[in-house]
Amino acid sequence: TGKTSVKEMLFQVLNGSFSVQKSERNANVQAKIGANLQRIPAGTEIFIQEIGGGSPGGALRHSRMTDPDIAVITNIGTAHIGNFSSREELFRNKLGILEGMSEGGLLIANGDDPFLGQEAFPVPAVRFGMENRKVEYFAESICLYSWGSVFDILHDGRRTSAKVCIPGKHNVYNALCSFAAGSAAG
């Protein structure tokens, strides 16, 4: 669903401007999140923690543990759907990430996702996408190649050229999300 790829891309985006640490691999269950939080080195300005929403109450518990300033929901897919009665229930579970957010926190969500694109969130939110032109970060002029992609990001009345050296349309989404989060972090 893009969580680990976004975490890795976001690390690359932020690491040039901040002292950044990240969770290793996809360590996104409660015990591993707790261990990661205990190992954050002094002087770290930004810590990127992947969290899971695949079990009932998981995103809520993980959010309360991490107290995020910026939270990302990449999409509402069907991974872990067996733990829920419907995609709607899975969606509501993933919204648990909002419960532990810092005051003034920001949600970054996929505006092309049928659940995330229409929701009125109870926190400030920005969306990214390739189909919904009403999002704050929109990709156009997308050229997909075997080695990656080239595209433009429309944001804040500006156009930024982007190049991602990993293939797949899904990685354009991941790059858009990382760009939006990097912009929000300054």
PDB file of N, CA, C and O in Angstrom, residues 61-102:
ATOM      1  N   ARG A  61      -3.942   3.120  18.498  1.00  0.00           N
ATOM      2  CA  ARG A  61      -2.915   2.840  19.506  1.00  0.00           C
ATOM      3  C   ARG A  61      -1.560   3.362  19.044  1.00  0.00           C
ATOM      4  O   ARG A  61      -0.829   3.992  19.810  1.00  0.00           O
ATOM      5  N   HIS A  62      -1.220   3.106  17.789  1.00  0.00           N
ATOM      6  CA  HIS A  62       0.080   3.524  17.275  1.00  0.00           C
ATOM      7  C   HIS A  62       0.194   5.041  17.232  1.00  0.00           C
ATOM      8  O   HIS A  62       1.248   5.608  17.515  1.00  0.00           O
ATOM      9  N   SER A  63      -0.887   5.714  16.884  1.00  0.00           N
ATOM     10  CA  SER A  63      -0.885   7.167  16.837  1.00  0.00           C
ATOM     11  C   SER A  63      -0.700   7.756  18.230  1.00  0.00           C
ATOM     12  O   SER A  63       0.033   8.724  18.415  1.00  0.00           O
ATOM     13  N   ARG A  64      -1.358   7.180  19.198  1.00  0.00           N
ATOM     14  CA  ARG A  64      -1.199   7.674  20.567  1.00  0.00           C
ATOM     15  C   ARG A  64       0.223   7.457  21.077  1.00  0.00           C
ATOM     16  O   ARG A  64       0.719   8.234  21.879  1.00  0.00           O
ATOM     17  N   MET A  65       0.876   6.409  20.606  1.00  0.00           N
ATOM     18  CA  MET A  65       2.262   6.156  21.003  1.00  0.00           C
ATOM     19  C   MET A  65       3.222   7.165  20.373  1.00  0.00           C
ATOM     20  O   MET A  65       4.178   7.592  21.004  1.00  0.00           O
ATOM     21  N   THR A  66       2.964   7.530  19.127  1.00  0.00           N
ATOM     22  CA  THR A  66       3.919   8.338  18.370  1.00  0.00           C
ATOM     23  C   THR A  66       3.627   9.835  18.396  1.00  0.00           C
ATOM     24  O   THR A  66       4.518  10.629  18.108  1.00  0.00           O
ATOM     25  N   ASP A  67       2.382  10.244  18.677  1.00  0.00           N
ATOM     26  CA  ASP A  67       2.007  11.657  18.736  1.00  0.00           C
ATOM     27  C   ASP A  67       2.479  12.413  17.488  1.00  0.00           C
ATOM     28  O   ASP A  67       3.243  13.363  17.570  1.00  0.00           O
ATOM     29  N   PRO A  68       2.031  12.002  16.293  1.00  0.00           N
ATOM     30  CA  PRO A  68       2.584  12.591  15.068  1.00  0.00           C
ATOM     31  C   PRO A  68       2.169  14.040  14.826  1.00  0.00           C
ATOM     32  O   PRO A  68       1.059  14.449  15.163  1.00  0.00           O
ATOM     33  N   ASP A  69       3.103  14.796  14.261  1.00  0.00           N
ATOM     34  CA  ASP A  69       2.812  16.155  13.793  1.00  0.00           C
ATOM     35  C   ASP A  69       2.224  16.094  12.393  1.00  0.00           C
ATOM     36  O   ASP A  69       1.396  16.917  12.026  1.00  0.00           O
ATOM     37  N   ILE A  70       2.723  15.159  11.598  1.00  0.00           N
ATOM     38  CA  ILE A  70       2.232  14.932  10.244  1.00  0.00           C
ATOM     39  C   ILE A  70       1.918  13.449  10.126  1.00  0.00           C
ATOM     40  O   ILE A  70       2.741  12.603  10.476  1.00  0.00           O
ATOM     41  N   ALA A  71       0.732  13.135   9.642  1.00  0.00           N
ATOM     42  CA  ALA A  71       0.337  11.744   9.430  1.00  0.00           C
ATOM     43  C   ALA A  71      -0.044  11.572   7.967  1.00  0.00           C
ATOM     44  O   ALA A  71      -0.547  12.501   7.333  1.00  0.00           O
ATOM     45  N   VAL A  72       0.210  10.391   7.448  1.00  0.00           N
ATOM     46  CA  VAL A  72      -0.066  10.079   6.045  1.00  0.00           C
ATOM     47  C   VAL A  72      -0.966   8.848   5.990  1.00  0.00           C
ATOM     48  O   VAL A  72      -0.733   7.876   6.711  1.00  0.00           O
ATOM     49  N   ILE A  73      -1.983   8.906   5.129  1.00  0.00           N
ATOM     50  CA  ILE A  73      -2.738   7.695   4.788  1.00  0.00           C
ATOM     51  C   ILE A  73      -2.601   7.548   3.277  1.00  0.00           C
ATOM     52  O   ILE A  73      -3.098   8.375   2.515  1.00  0.00           O
ATOM     53  N   THR A  74      -1.901   6.492   2.857  1.00  0.00           N
ATOM     54  CA  THR A  74      -1.599   6.312   1.434  1.00  0.00           C
ATOM     55  C   THR A  74      -2.814   5.875   0.636  1.00  0.00           C
ATOM     56  O   THR A  74      -2.995   6.312  -0.501  1.00  0.00           O
ATOM     57  N   ASN A  75      -3.637   4.994   1.199  1.00  0.00           N
ATOM     58  CA  ASN A  75      -4.845   4.525   0.511  1.00  0.00           C
ATOM     59  C   ASN A  75      -5.631   3.611   1.434  1.00  0.00           C
ATOM     60  O   ASN A  75      -5.145   3.225   2.489  1.00  0.00           O
ATOM     61  N   ILE A  76      -6.824   3.281   0.993  1.00  0.00           N
ATOM     62  CA  ILE A  76      -7.642   2.299   1.704  1.00  0.00           C
ATOM     63  C   ILE A  76      -7.791   1.118   0.747  1.00  0.00           C
ATOM     64  O   ILE A  76      -8.632   1.118  -0.135  1.00  0.00           O
ATOM     65  N   GLY A  77      -6.897   0.174   0.885  1.00  0.00           N
ATOM     66  CA  GLY A  77      -6.893  -0.981   0.002  1.00  0.00           C
ATOM     67  C   GLY A  77      -7.643  -2.149   0.604  1.00  0.00           C
ATOM     68  O   GLY A  77      -8.584  -1.971   1.389  1.00  0.00           O
ATOM     69  N   THR A  78      -7.189  -3.336   0.265  1.00  0.00           N
ATOM     70  CA  THR A  78      -7.830  -4.542   0.797  1.00  0.00           C
ATOM     71  C   THR A  78      -6.876  -5.389   1.633  1.00  0.00           C
ATOM     72  O   THR A  78      -7.260  -6.459   2.092  1.00  0.00           O
ATOM     73  N   ALA A  79      -5.650  -4.892   1.847  1.00  0.00           N
ATOM     74  CA  ALA A  79      -4.739  -5.621   2.729  1.00  0.00           C
ATOM     75  C   ALA A  79      -5.368  -5.677   4.119  1.00  0.00           C
ATOM     76  O   ALA A  79      -5.927  -4.685   4.593  1.00  0.00           O
ATOM     77  N   HIS A  80      -5.337  -6.803   4.740  1.00  0.00           N
ATOM     78  CA  HIS A  80      -5.887  -7.030   6.090  1.00  0.00           C
ATOM     79  C   HIS A  80      -7.409  -6.929   6.137  1.00  0.00           C
ATOM     80  O   HIS A  80      -7.984  -6.816   7.217  1.00  0.00           O
ATOM     81  N   ILE A  81      -8.065  -6.959   4.981  1.00  0.00           N
ATOM     82  CA  ILE A  81      -9.524  -6.823   4.967  1.00  0.00           C
ATOM     83  C   ILE A  81     -10.195  -7.941   5.772  1.00  0.00           C
ATOM     84  O   ILE A  81     -11.278  -7.758   6.321  1.00  0.00           O
ATOM     85  N   GLY A  82      -9.531  -9.077   5.902  1.00  0.00           N
ATOM     86  CA  GLY A  82     -10.082 -10.188   6.681  1.00  0.00           C
ATOM     87  C   GLY A  82     -10.267  -9.866   8.151  1.00  0.00           C
ATOM     88  O   GLY A  82     -11.010 -10.550   8.852  1.00  0.00           O
ATOM     89  N   ASN A  83      -9.606  -8.800   8.633  1.00  0.00           N
ATOM     90  CA  ASN A  83      -9.752  -8.381  10.030  1.00  0.00           C
ATOM     91  C   ASN A  83     -10.936  -7.444  10.238  1.00  0.00           C
ATOM     92  O   ASN A  83     -11.191  -7.015  11.359  1.00  0.00           O
ATOM     93  N   PHE A  84     -11.630  -7.099   9.144  1.00  0.00           N
ATOM     94  CA  PHE A  84     -12.715  -6.129   9.199  1.00  0.00           C
ATOM     95  C   PHE A  84     -13.906  -6.649   8.419  1.00  0.00           C
ATOM     96  O   PHE A  84     -13.770  -7.496   7.546  1.00  0.00           O
ATOM     97  N   SER A  85     -15.082  -6.088   8.685  1.00  0.00           N
ATOM     98  CA  SER A  85     -16.281  -6.543   7.989  1.00  0.00           C
ATOM     99  C   SER A  85     -16.434  -5.889   6.615  1.00  0.00           C
ATOM    100  O   SER A  85     -17.188  -6.387   5.789  1.00  0.00           O
ATOM    101  N   SER A  86     -15.711  -4.775   6.363  1.00  0.00           N
ATOM    102  CA  SER A  86     -15.832  -4.064   5.090  1.00  0.00           C
ATOM    103  C   SER A  86     -14.668  -3.093   4.928  1.00  0.00           C
ATOM    104  O   SER A  86     -13.935  -2.810   5.893  1.00  0.00           O
ATOM    105  N   ARG A  87     -14.514  -2.560   3.718  1.00  0.00           N
ATOM    106  CA  ARG A  87     -13.507  -1.513   3.492  1.00  0.00           C
ATOM    107  C   ARG A  87     -13.863  -0.253   4.268  1.00  0.00           C
ATOM    108  O   ARG A  87     -12.985   0.472   4.714  1.00  0.00           O
ATOM    109  N   GLU A  88     -15.142   0.006   4.439  1.00  0.00           N
ATOM    110  CA  GLU A  88     -15.580   1.159   5.244  1.00  0.00           C
ATOM    111  C   GLU A  88     -15.072   1.024   6.682  1.00  0.00           C
ATOM    112  O   GLU A  88     -14.566   1.987   7.265  1.00  0.00           O
ATOM    113  N   GLU A  89     -15.184  -0.176   7.240  1.00  0.00           N
ATOM    114  CA  GLU A  89     -14.693  -0.397   8.605  1.00  0.00           C
ATOM    115  C   GLU A  89     -13.171  -0.259   8.647  1.00  0.00           C
ATOM    116  O   GLU A  89     -12.620   0.334   9.584  1.00  0.00           O
ATOM    117  N   LEU A  90     -12.480  -0.781   7.648  1.00  0.00           N
ATOM    118  CA  LEU A  90     -11.021  -0.628   7.555  1.00  0.00           C
ATOM    119  C   LEU A  90     -10.662   0.853   7.484  1.00  0.00           C
ATOM    120  O   LEU A  90      -9.752   1.331   8.169  1.00  0.00           O
ATOM    121  N   PHE A  91     -11.379   1.607   6.664  1.00  0.00           N
ATOM    122  CA  PHE A  91     -11.173   3.051   6.539  1.00  0.00           C
ATOM    123  C   PHE A  91     -11.333   3.746   7.893  1.00  0.00           C
ATOM    124  O   PHE A  91     -10.474   4.528   8.308  1.00  0.00           O
ATOM    125  N   ARG A  92     -12.430   3.479   8.576  1.00  0.00           N
ATOM    126  CA  ARG A  92     -12.664   4.102   9.883  1.00  0.00           C
ATOM    127  C   ARG A  92     -11.559   3.733  10.871  1.00  0.00           C
ATOM    128  O   ARG A  92     -11.140   4.552  11.683  1.00  0.00           O
ATOM    129  N   ASN A  93     -11.072   2.489  10.785  1.00  0.00           N
ATOM    130  CA  ASN A  93      -9.973   2.070  11.647  1.00  0.00           C
ATOM    131  C   ASN A  93      -8.710   2.879  11.358  1.00  0.00           C
ATOM    132  O   ASN A  93      -8.029   3.334  12.270  1.00  0.00           O
ATOM    133  N   LYS A  94      -8.400   3.077  10.078  1.00  0.00           N
ATOM    134  CA  LYS A  94      -7.191   3.838   9.722  1.00  0.00           C
ATOM    135  C   LYS A  94      -7.285   5.291  10.160  1.00  0.00           C
ATOM    136  O   LYS A  94      -6.271   5.926  10.441  1.00  0.00           O
ATOM    137  N   LEU A  95      -8.501   5.822  10.239  1.00  0.00           N
ATOM    138  CA  LEU A  95      -8.664   7.193  10.722  1.00  0.00           C
ATOM    139  C   LEU A  95      -8.269   7.329  12.191  1.00  0.00           C
ATOM    140  O   LEU A  95      -8.115   8.445  12.697  1.00  0.00           O
ATOM    141  N   GLY A  96      -8.077   6.213  12.867  1.00  0.00           N
ATOM    142  CA  GLY A  96      -7.575   6.242  14.239  1.00  0.00           C
ATOM    143  C   GLY A  96      -6.246   6.970  14.353  1.00  0.00           C
ATOM    144  O   GLY A  96      -5.887   7.466  15.430  1.00  0.00           O
ATOM    145  N   ILE A  97      -5.521   7.086  13.246  1.00  0.00           N
ATOM    146  CA  ILE A  97      -4.246   7.803  13.255  1.00  0.00           C
ATOM    147  C   ILE A  97      -4.428   9.265  13.678  1.00  0.00           C
ATOM    148  O   ILE A  97      -3.525   9.892  14.207  1.00  0.00           O
ATOM    149  N   LEU A  98      -5.634   9.799  13.495  1.00  0.00           N
ATOM    150  CA  LEU A  98      -5.894  11.194  13.845  1.00  0.00           C
ATOM    151  C   LEU A  98      -6.001  11.403  15.351  1.00  0.00           C
ATOM    152  O   LEU A  98      -5.800  12.513  15.843  1.00  0.00           O
ATOM    153  N   GLU A  99      -6.308  10.338  16.097  1.00  0.00           N
ATOM    154  CA  GLU A  99      -6.554  10.447  17.532  1.00  0.00           C
ATOM    155  C   GLU A  99      -5.341  10.883  18.334  1.00  0.00           C
ATOM    156  O   GLU A  99      -5.474  11.553  19.348  1.00  0.00           O
ATOM    157  N   GLY A 100      -4.152  10.493  17.919  1.00  0.00           N
ATOM    158  CA  GLY A 100      -2.954  10.830  18.684  1.00  0.00           C
ATOM    159  C   GLY A 100      -2.172  11.994  18.116  1.00  0.00           C
ATOM    160  O   GLY A 100      -1.105  12.331  18.626  1.00  0.00           O
ATOM    161  N   MET A 101      -2.700  12.620  17.069  1.00  0.00           N
ATOM    162  CA  MET A 101      -1.949  13.702  16.425  1.00  0.00           C
ATOM    163  C   MET A 101      -1.749  14.882  17.359  1.00  0.00           C
ATOM    164  O   MET A 101      -2.612  15.209  18.168  1.00  0.00           O
ATOM    165  N   SER A 102      -0.598  15.519  17.202  1.00  0.00           N
ATOM    166  CA  SER A 102      -0.305  16.736  17.940  1.00  0.00           C
ATOM    167  C   SER A 102      -1.311  17.814  17.560  1.00  0.00           C
ATOM    168  O   SER A 102      -1.813  17.827  16.438  1.00  0.00           O
TER     169      SER A 102
END
